[in-house]
Short mmCIF file of C-alpha atoms in Angstrom, two decimals:
data_model
loop_
_atom_site.label_atom_id
_atom_site.label_comp_id
_atom_site.label_asym_id
_atom_site.label_seq_id
_atom_site.Cartn_x
_atom_site.Cartn_y
_atom_site.Cartn_z
CA MET I 1 82.25 -2.71 69.74
CA SER I 2 85.41 -2.63 67.65
CA LYS I 3 86.77 0.80 66.83
CA VAL I 4 87.98 -0.35 63.44
CA ASN I 5 86.63 -2.48 60.61
CA THR I 6 88.59 -5.72 60.33
CA THR I 7 86.31 -7.43 57.79
CA VAL I 8 87.90 -8.51 54.52
CA HIS I 9 86.30 -9.87 51.35
CA LEU I 10 88.08 -12.43 49.21
CA SER I 11 86.09 -13.15 46.03
CA GLY I 12 82.97 -14.55 47.68
CA LEU I 13 84.54 -15.37 51.04
CA THR I 14 83.89 -12.85 53.80
CA MET I 15 86.04 -12.99 56.93
CA LYS I 16 85.27 -11.01 60.09
CA ASN I 17 89.00 -10.45 60.48
CA PRO I 18 91.91 -11.29 58.17
CA VAL I 19 93.20 -14.28 60.15
CA THR I 20 92.80 -17.96 59.29
CA THR I 21 94.74 -21.10 60.17
CA GLY I 22 97.41 -22.93 58.22
CA SER I 23 96.24 -26.25 56.83
CA GLY I 24 97.83 -29.14 58.71
CA THR I 25 98.75 -27.07 61.76
CA PHE I 26 95.31 -26.67 63.31
CA GLY I 27 93.69 -30.04 62.66
CA SER I 28 90.01 -29.54 61.95
CA GLY I 29 89.88 -26.77 64.53
CA LEU I 30 88.19 -28.98 67.11
CA GLU I 31 91.57 -30.01 68.53
CA MET I 32 92.27 -26.36 69.40
CA LYS I 33 88.92 -25.32 70.86
CA ASP I 34 90.28 -25.30 74.42
CA TYR I 35 92.92 -22.73 73.44
CA VAL I 36 91.21 -20.64 70.78
CA ASP I 37 87.74 -19.09 70.56
CA LEU I 38 86.90 -20.49 67.13
CA THR I 39 84.07 -17.99 66.73
CA LYS I 40 86.60 -15.16 66.68
CA LEU I 41 88.67 -16.45 63.78
CA GLY I 42 88.21 -14.98 60.32
CA ALA I 43 88.09 -18.53 58.94
CA ILE I 44 89.19 -22.04 59.82
CA THR I 45 91.31 -23.79 57.20
CA VAL I 46 91.16 -27.49 57.96
CA LYS I 47 93.91 -30.02 57.29
CA GLY I 48 94.40 -31.56 53.87
CA THR I 49 91.52 -33.79 52.77
CA THR I 50 91.67 -36.46 50.08
CA LEU I 51 89.14 -38.75 48.40
CA GLU I 52 90.25 -41.82 50.33
CA ALA I 53 91.74 -42.16 53.80
CA ARG I 54 95.53 -41.84 53.89
CA PRO I 55 97.83 -43.25 56.58
CA GLY I 56 100.56 -40.67 55.97
CA ASN I 57 104.29 -41.13 55.54
CA ILE I 58 106.58 -43.35 57.56
CA SER I 59 108.17 -41.96 60.73
CA PRO I 60 109.98 -39.83 61.69
CA ARG I 61 107.73 -37.16 60.19
CA ILE I 62 108.98 -34.05 62.00
CA ALA I 63 112.45 -32.55 62.36
CA GLU I 64 113.21 -29.33 64.19
CA THR I 65 115.46 -26.73 62.59
CA PRO I 66 117.00 -23.60 64.13
CA ALA I 67 114.16 -21.40 62.84
CA GLY I 68 111.30 -23.69 61.91
CA ILE I 69 110.34 -27.30 61.34
CA LEU I 70 110.58 -29.85 58.56
CA ASN I 71 107.47 -31.96 58.17
CA SER I 72 106.67 -35.00 56.09
CA ILE I 73 103.22 -35.90 57.35
CA GLY I 74 101.99 -37.20 54.03
CA LEU I 75 98.43 -35.86 54.17
CA GLU I 76 97.26 -38.27 56.85
CA ASN I 77 93.46 -37.90 56.98
CA PRO I 78 90.30 -40.03 57.23
CA GLY I 79 89.06 -39.22 53.73
CA VAL I 80 86.39 -36.83 52.51
CA ASP I 81 83.37 -39.01 53.38
CA VAL I 82 84.37 -39.33 57.04
CA PHE I 83 85.20 -35.62 57.13
CA ILE I 84 81.75 -34.68 55.84
CA LYS I 85 79.86 -37.08 58.08
CA TYR I 86 81.64 -36.70 61.40
CA ILE I 87 83.92 -33.65 61.43
CA LEU I 88 82.33 -30.94 59.30
CA PRO I 89 79.05 -30.73 61.30
CA GLN I 90 80.98 -30.21 64.55
CA VAL I 91 83.20 -27.47 63.14
CA ALA I 92 80.20 -25.75 61.53
CA LYS I 93 78.64 -25.17 64.97
CA TYR I 94 81.13 -22.35 65.55
CA GLU I 95 79.66 -20.37 62.63
CA THR I 96 83.10 -19.42 61.31
CA PRO I 97 83.73 -19.86 57.56
CA ILE I 98 85.35 -23.22 56.84
CA ILE I 99 87.99 -23.49 54.14
CA VAL I 100 88.70 -27.09 53.18
CA ASN I 101 92.19 -27.83 51.89
CA ILE I 102 91.98 -30.51 49.20
CA ALA I 103 94.67 -32.70 47.66
CA GLY I 104 94.83 -35.39 45.01
CA SER I 105 97.10 -37.79 43.16
CA SER I 106 95.59 -37.03 39.75
CA VAL I 107 93.67 -34.27 38.01
CA GLU I 108 90.59 -36.46 38.23
CA ASP I 109 90.96 -36.68 42.02
CA TYR I 110 90.78 -32.90 42.30
CA GLY I 111 87.63 -32.79 40.22
CA GLU I 112 85.90 -35.56 42.14
CA ILE I 113 86.63 -34.26 45.64
CA SER I 114 85.63 -30.71 44.71
CA SER I 115 82.32 -31.92 43.26
CA ILE I 116 81.60 -33.79 46.51
CA LEU I 117 82.40 -30.78 48.71
CA ASP I 118 80.45 -28.46 46.40
CA LEU I 119 77.26 -29.99 47.81
CA GLU I 120 78.15 -29.10 51.41
CA GLU I 121 76.64 -25.79 52.51
CA ASN I 122 78.95 -25.66 55.53
CA VAL I 123 82.01 -25.44 53.27
CA ALA I 124 82.72 -21.78 52.53
CA ALA I 125 85.66 -22.25 50.17
CA LEU I 126 88.24 -24.72 48.89
CA GLU I 127 92.01 -24.37 49.10
CA ILE I 128 93.76 -26.41 46.42
CA ASN I 129 97.02 -28.01 47.51
CA ILE I 130 98.92 -28.34 44.24
CA SER I 131 102.16 -29.34 45.95
CA CYS I 132 101.06 -32.99 45.81
CA PRO I 133 102.92 -35.50 43.59
CA ASN I 134 101.18 -36.20 40.27
CA VAL I 135 101.35 -40.00 40.12
CA LYS I 136 100.58 -39.97 36.38
CA ASN I 137 103.50 -37.64 35.69
CA GLY I 138 106.39 -39.38 37.41
CA GLY I 139 105.56 -38.01 40.85
CA MET I 140 106.37 -34.39 40.02
CA ALA I 141 104.31 -31.97 42.10
CA PHE I 142 101.37 -30.39 40.24
CA GLY I 143 102.41 -26.94 41.39
CA THR I 144 105.91 -26.98 39.92
CA ASN I 145 104.75 -27.21 36.31
CA PRO I 146 102.50 -24.54 34.74
CA GLN I 147 100.46 -27.01 32.68
CA THR I 148 99.74 -29.51 35.47
CA ALA I 149 99.01 -26.65 37.88
CA TYR I 150 96.53 -25.23 35.37
CA ASP I 151 94.92 -28.64 34.83
CA ALA I 152 94.38 -29.29 38.55
CA ILE I 153 92.99 -25.83 39.31
CA HIS I 154 90.79 -25.77 36.21
CA GLN I 155 89.39 -29.19 37.08
CA VAL I 156 88.33 -27.87 40.49
CA ARG I 157 86.85 -24.77 38.86
CA LYS I 158 84.69 -26.92 36.59
CA ASN I 159 83.35 -28.91 39.54
CA THR I 160 82.45 -26.27 42.12
CA SER I 161 80.81 -22.87 42.35
CA LYS I 162 82.50 -22.18 45.68
CA PRO I 163 85.44 -19.77 45.93
CA ILE I 164 88.70 -21.61 45.25
CA PHE I 165 92.14 -20.59 46.46
CA ALA I 166 95.20 -22.10 44.81
CA LYS I 167 97.95 -22.78 47.34
CA LEU I 168 101.11 -22.12 45.40
CA SER I 169 104.40 -23.94 45.84
CA PRO I 170 107.47 -21.74 46.33
CA ASN I 171 109.63 -24.46 44.77
CA VAL I 172 109.42 -22.85 41.33
CA THR I 173 111.59 -20.61 39.17
CA ASP I 174 108.96 -17.88 38.70
CA ILE I 175 106.17 -17.53 41.28
CA VAL I 176 104.53 -14.71 39.29
CA GLU I 177 104.14 -16.99 36.28
CA MET I 178 102.48 -19.65 38.46
CA ALA I 179 100.13 -17.05 39.95
CA LYS I 180 99.08 -15.94 36.48
CA VAL I 181 98.48 -19.58 35.53
CA ALA I 182 96.24 -20.01 38.58
CA GLU I 183 94.31 -16.86 37.67
CA LYS I 184 93.83 -18.05 34.10
CA ALA I 185 92.69 -21.49 35.34
CA GLY I 186 89.86 -19.89 37.29
CA ALA I 187 91.17 -19.49 40.83
CA ASP I 188 89.31 -16.88 42.90
CA GLY I 189 92.31 -16.26 45.10
CA LEU I 190 95.75 -17.49 46.07
CA SER I 191 97.34 -18.91 49.20
CA LEU I 192 101.06 -18.38 49.32
CA ILE I 193 103.33 -19.80 50.15
CA ASN I 194 103.36 -23.51 50.82
CA THR I 195 106.46 -25.05 52.42
CA LEU I 196 109.95 -25.00 50.94
CA LEU I 197 111.44 -28.42 50.21
CA GLY I 198 114.27 -29.31 52.57
CA MET I 199 115.93 -32.08 54.55
CA ALA I 200 118.01 -32.82 57.64
CA ILE I 201 120.70 -35.46 58.24
CA ASP I 202 121.49 -37.21 61.52
CA ILE I 203 125.29 -37.05 61.74
CA LYS I 204 125.43 -39.92 64.24
CA LYS I 205 123.32 -42.31 62.18
CA LYS I 206 124.61 -40.78 58.94
CA ARG I 207 121.12 -40.98 57.51
CA PRO I 208 118.31 -38.54 56.71
CA VAL I 209 116.27 -37.62 59.79
CA LEU I 210 112.90 -37.86 58.07
CA GLY I 211 111.54 -41.26 57.10
CA ASN I 212 110.55 -39.82 53.73
CA VAL I 213 114.02 -38.18 53.37
CA MET I 214 112.68 -34.77 52.34
CA GLY I 215 109.99 -32.60 53.87
CA GLY I 216 108.43 -29.17 53.87
CA LEU I 217 110.21 -26.38 55.72
CA SER I 218 107.92 -23.97 57.56
CA GLY I 219 108.27 -21.39 60.31
CA PRO I 220 110.21 -18.12 60.68
CA ALA I 221 113.01 -19.31 58.37
CA ILE I 222 110.77 -19.00 55.30
CA LYS I 223 109.09 -15.68 56.14
CA PRO I 224 111.39 -13.46 54.04
CA VAL I 225 110.80 -15.70 51.01
CA ALA I 226 107.04 -15.75 51.55
CA LEU I 227 106.89 -12.00 52.05
CA ARG I 228 108.84 -11.37 48.86
CA MET I 229 106.55 -13.64 46.87
CA VAL I 230 103.37 -12.01 48.21
CA TYR I 231 104.84 -8.59 47.40
CA GLN I 232 105.58 -9.66 43.81
CA VAL I 233 102.39 -11.60 43.12
CA SER I 234 99.99 -9.04 44.59
CA GLN I 235 101.19 -6.53 42.00
CA ALA I 236 100.98 -8.98 39.10
CA VAL I 237 97.49 -10.51 39.40
CA ASN I 238 94.04 -9.25 40.28
CA LEU I 239 93.35 -11.89 42.93
CA PRO I 240 93.14 -11.65 46.73
CA ILE I 241 95.97 -13.39 48.55
CA ILE I 242 96.02 -15.30 51.82
CA GLY I 243 99.61 -14.72 52.90
CA GLN I 244 101.41 -17.35 54.90
CA GLY I 245 104.87 -18.60 55.72
CA GLY I 246 106.52 -17.95 59.06
CA ILE I 247 103.82 -15.82 60.66
CA VAL I 248 104.19 -16.25 64.43
CA CYS I 249 103.16 -12.81 65.74
CA TRP I 250 100.99 -9.85 64.78
CA GLU I 251 103.97 -7.89 63.49
CA ASP I 252 104.63 -10.63 60.94
CA ALA I 253 100.99 -10.53 59.87
CA VAL I 254 101.02 -6.76 59.39
CA GLU I 255 104.06 -7.12 57.14
CA PHE I 256 102.13 -9.52 54.91
CA LEU I 257 99.14 -7.17 54.73
CA LEU I 258 101.41 -4.27 53.80
CA ALA I 259 103.04 -6.49 51.15
CA GLY I 260 99.66 -7.04 49.51
CA ALA I 261 97.93 -9.96 51.24
CA THR I 262 94.22 -9.48 51.95
CA ALA I 263 94.32 -12.06 54.74
CA VAL I 264 96.94 -14.09 56.59
CA SER I 265 97.26 -17.67 57.74
CA VAL I 266 99.03 -18.73 60.92
CA GLY I 267 100.62 -22.18 60.60
CA THR I 268 103.71 -23.27 62.52
CA GLY I 269 102.99 -20.46 64.99
CA ASN I 270 100.16 -22.62 66.35
CA PHE I 271 102.73 -25.16 67.54
CA LEU I 272 104.71 -22.48 69.35
CA GLU I 273 101.65 -20.87 70.96
CA PRO I 274 98.25 -22.58 70.67
CA ASP I 275 96.50 -19.19 70.86
CA ALA I 276 98.76 -17.55 68.27
CA THR I 277 95.84 -16.82 65.95
CA MET I 278 94.03 -14.86 68.65
CA LYS I 279 97.11 -12.81 69.44
CA VAL I 280 97.65 -12.07 65.76
CA ALA I 281 94.04 -10.95 65.23
CA GLU I 282 94.10 -8.73 68.32
CA GLY I 283 97.50 -7.32 67.39
CA ILE I 284 96.39 -6.34 63.89
CA GLU I 285 93.38 -4.51 65.30
CA GLN I 286 95.51 -2.66 67.85
CA TYR I 287 98.02 -1.71 65.14
CA LEU I 288 95.22 -0.14 63.11
CA ILE I 289 94.01 1.83 66.12
CA ASP I 290 97.50 2.97 67.09
CA ASN I 291 98.24 4.15 63.55
CA GLY I 292 94.97 5.96 62.96
CA TYR I 293 93.35 3.58 60.50
CA SER I 294 89.63 2.85 60.57
CA ASP I 295 89.67 -0.11 58.18
CA VAL I 296 92.15 -2.96 57.70
CA ASN I 297 91.70 -2.69 53.95
CA GLU I 298 93.46 0.69 54.06
CA ILE I 299 96.83 -0.96 54.70
CA ILE I 300 96.65 -3.81 52.17
CA GLY I 301 99.50 -3.40 49.69
CA LEU I 302 100.60 -0.13 51.23
CA ALA I 303 104.26 -1.16 50.88
CA TRP I 304 104.00 -0.79 47.10
CA ARG I 305 100.95 1.39 46.48
#
């Protein structure tokens, strides 16, 4: 029996501990079942799902950096119908809340996919990836413009009664403004941050390393930025936050909780250590014990409270 309470509540989503997985770094969860006890995760956030199957971007899709990775996967996935029919039932057997990350190319896409997933009792919550290009607006990402961000989130809100978490892009001038937009649009919570836009160049070929030229930077390099944004946003809105960005160990996770996150998501850390989520969950619990806390909620936002 645990000596401390690690349960957290995020606007209709209850997690047995504050640790979930970063979308796109953990597959559906099934790929990691030999390394991680999926029943011991607070939630499983599955990779980005779209209305139709997507082949992803051209190769190369991954580039290593000194303190992280650049990725340009391009939301490769089999589409929502295949996910519901073949993947969701298998993941649901582990009885851990499933958060489905959704993406679209138009506001209408977001509404349609959320209405489909709203019917699935095994889906606990939706995470809205608003870093996707808006094909009707010149390819600009939904999440970099307050109006298009609002439109995408609000469209999801109108089409589901499930908790929705807006995954905010850090590639903006004012993250607090975007968080307030998400709150106004009806988000139940926030996931922050998504990847920072970056690139790498091969000096021998004198060409960009990634086939898509630019990609998302994740890993330890972005942690200070993510931490700062969680710290700012948690004081500005009345929404629970799933903090993410460079969390590779329990110490990183505790920093995010102290900054104001209610839960944390381990992403690139899964590539470094397949059981990183387990180590983070166990480390948080031990930290609470060692510091005399009986409940994880006691330390949320302690850095500014």
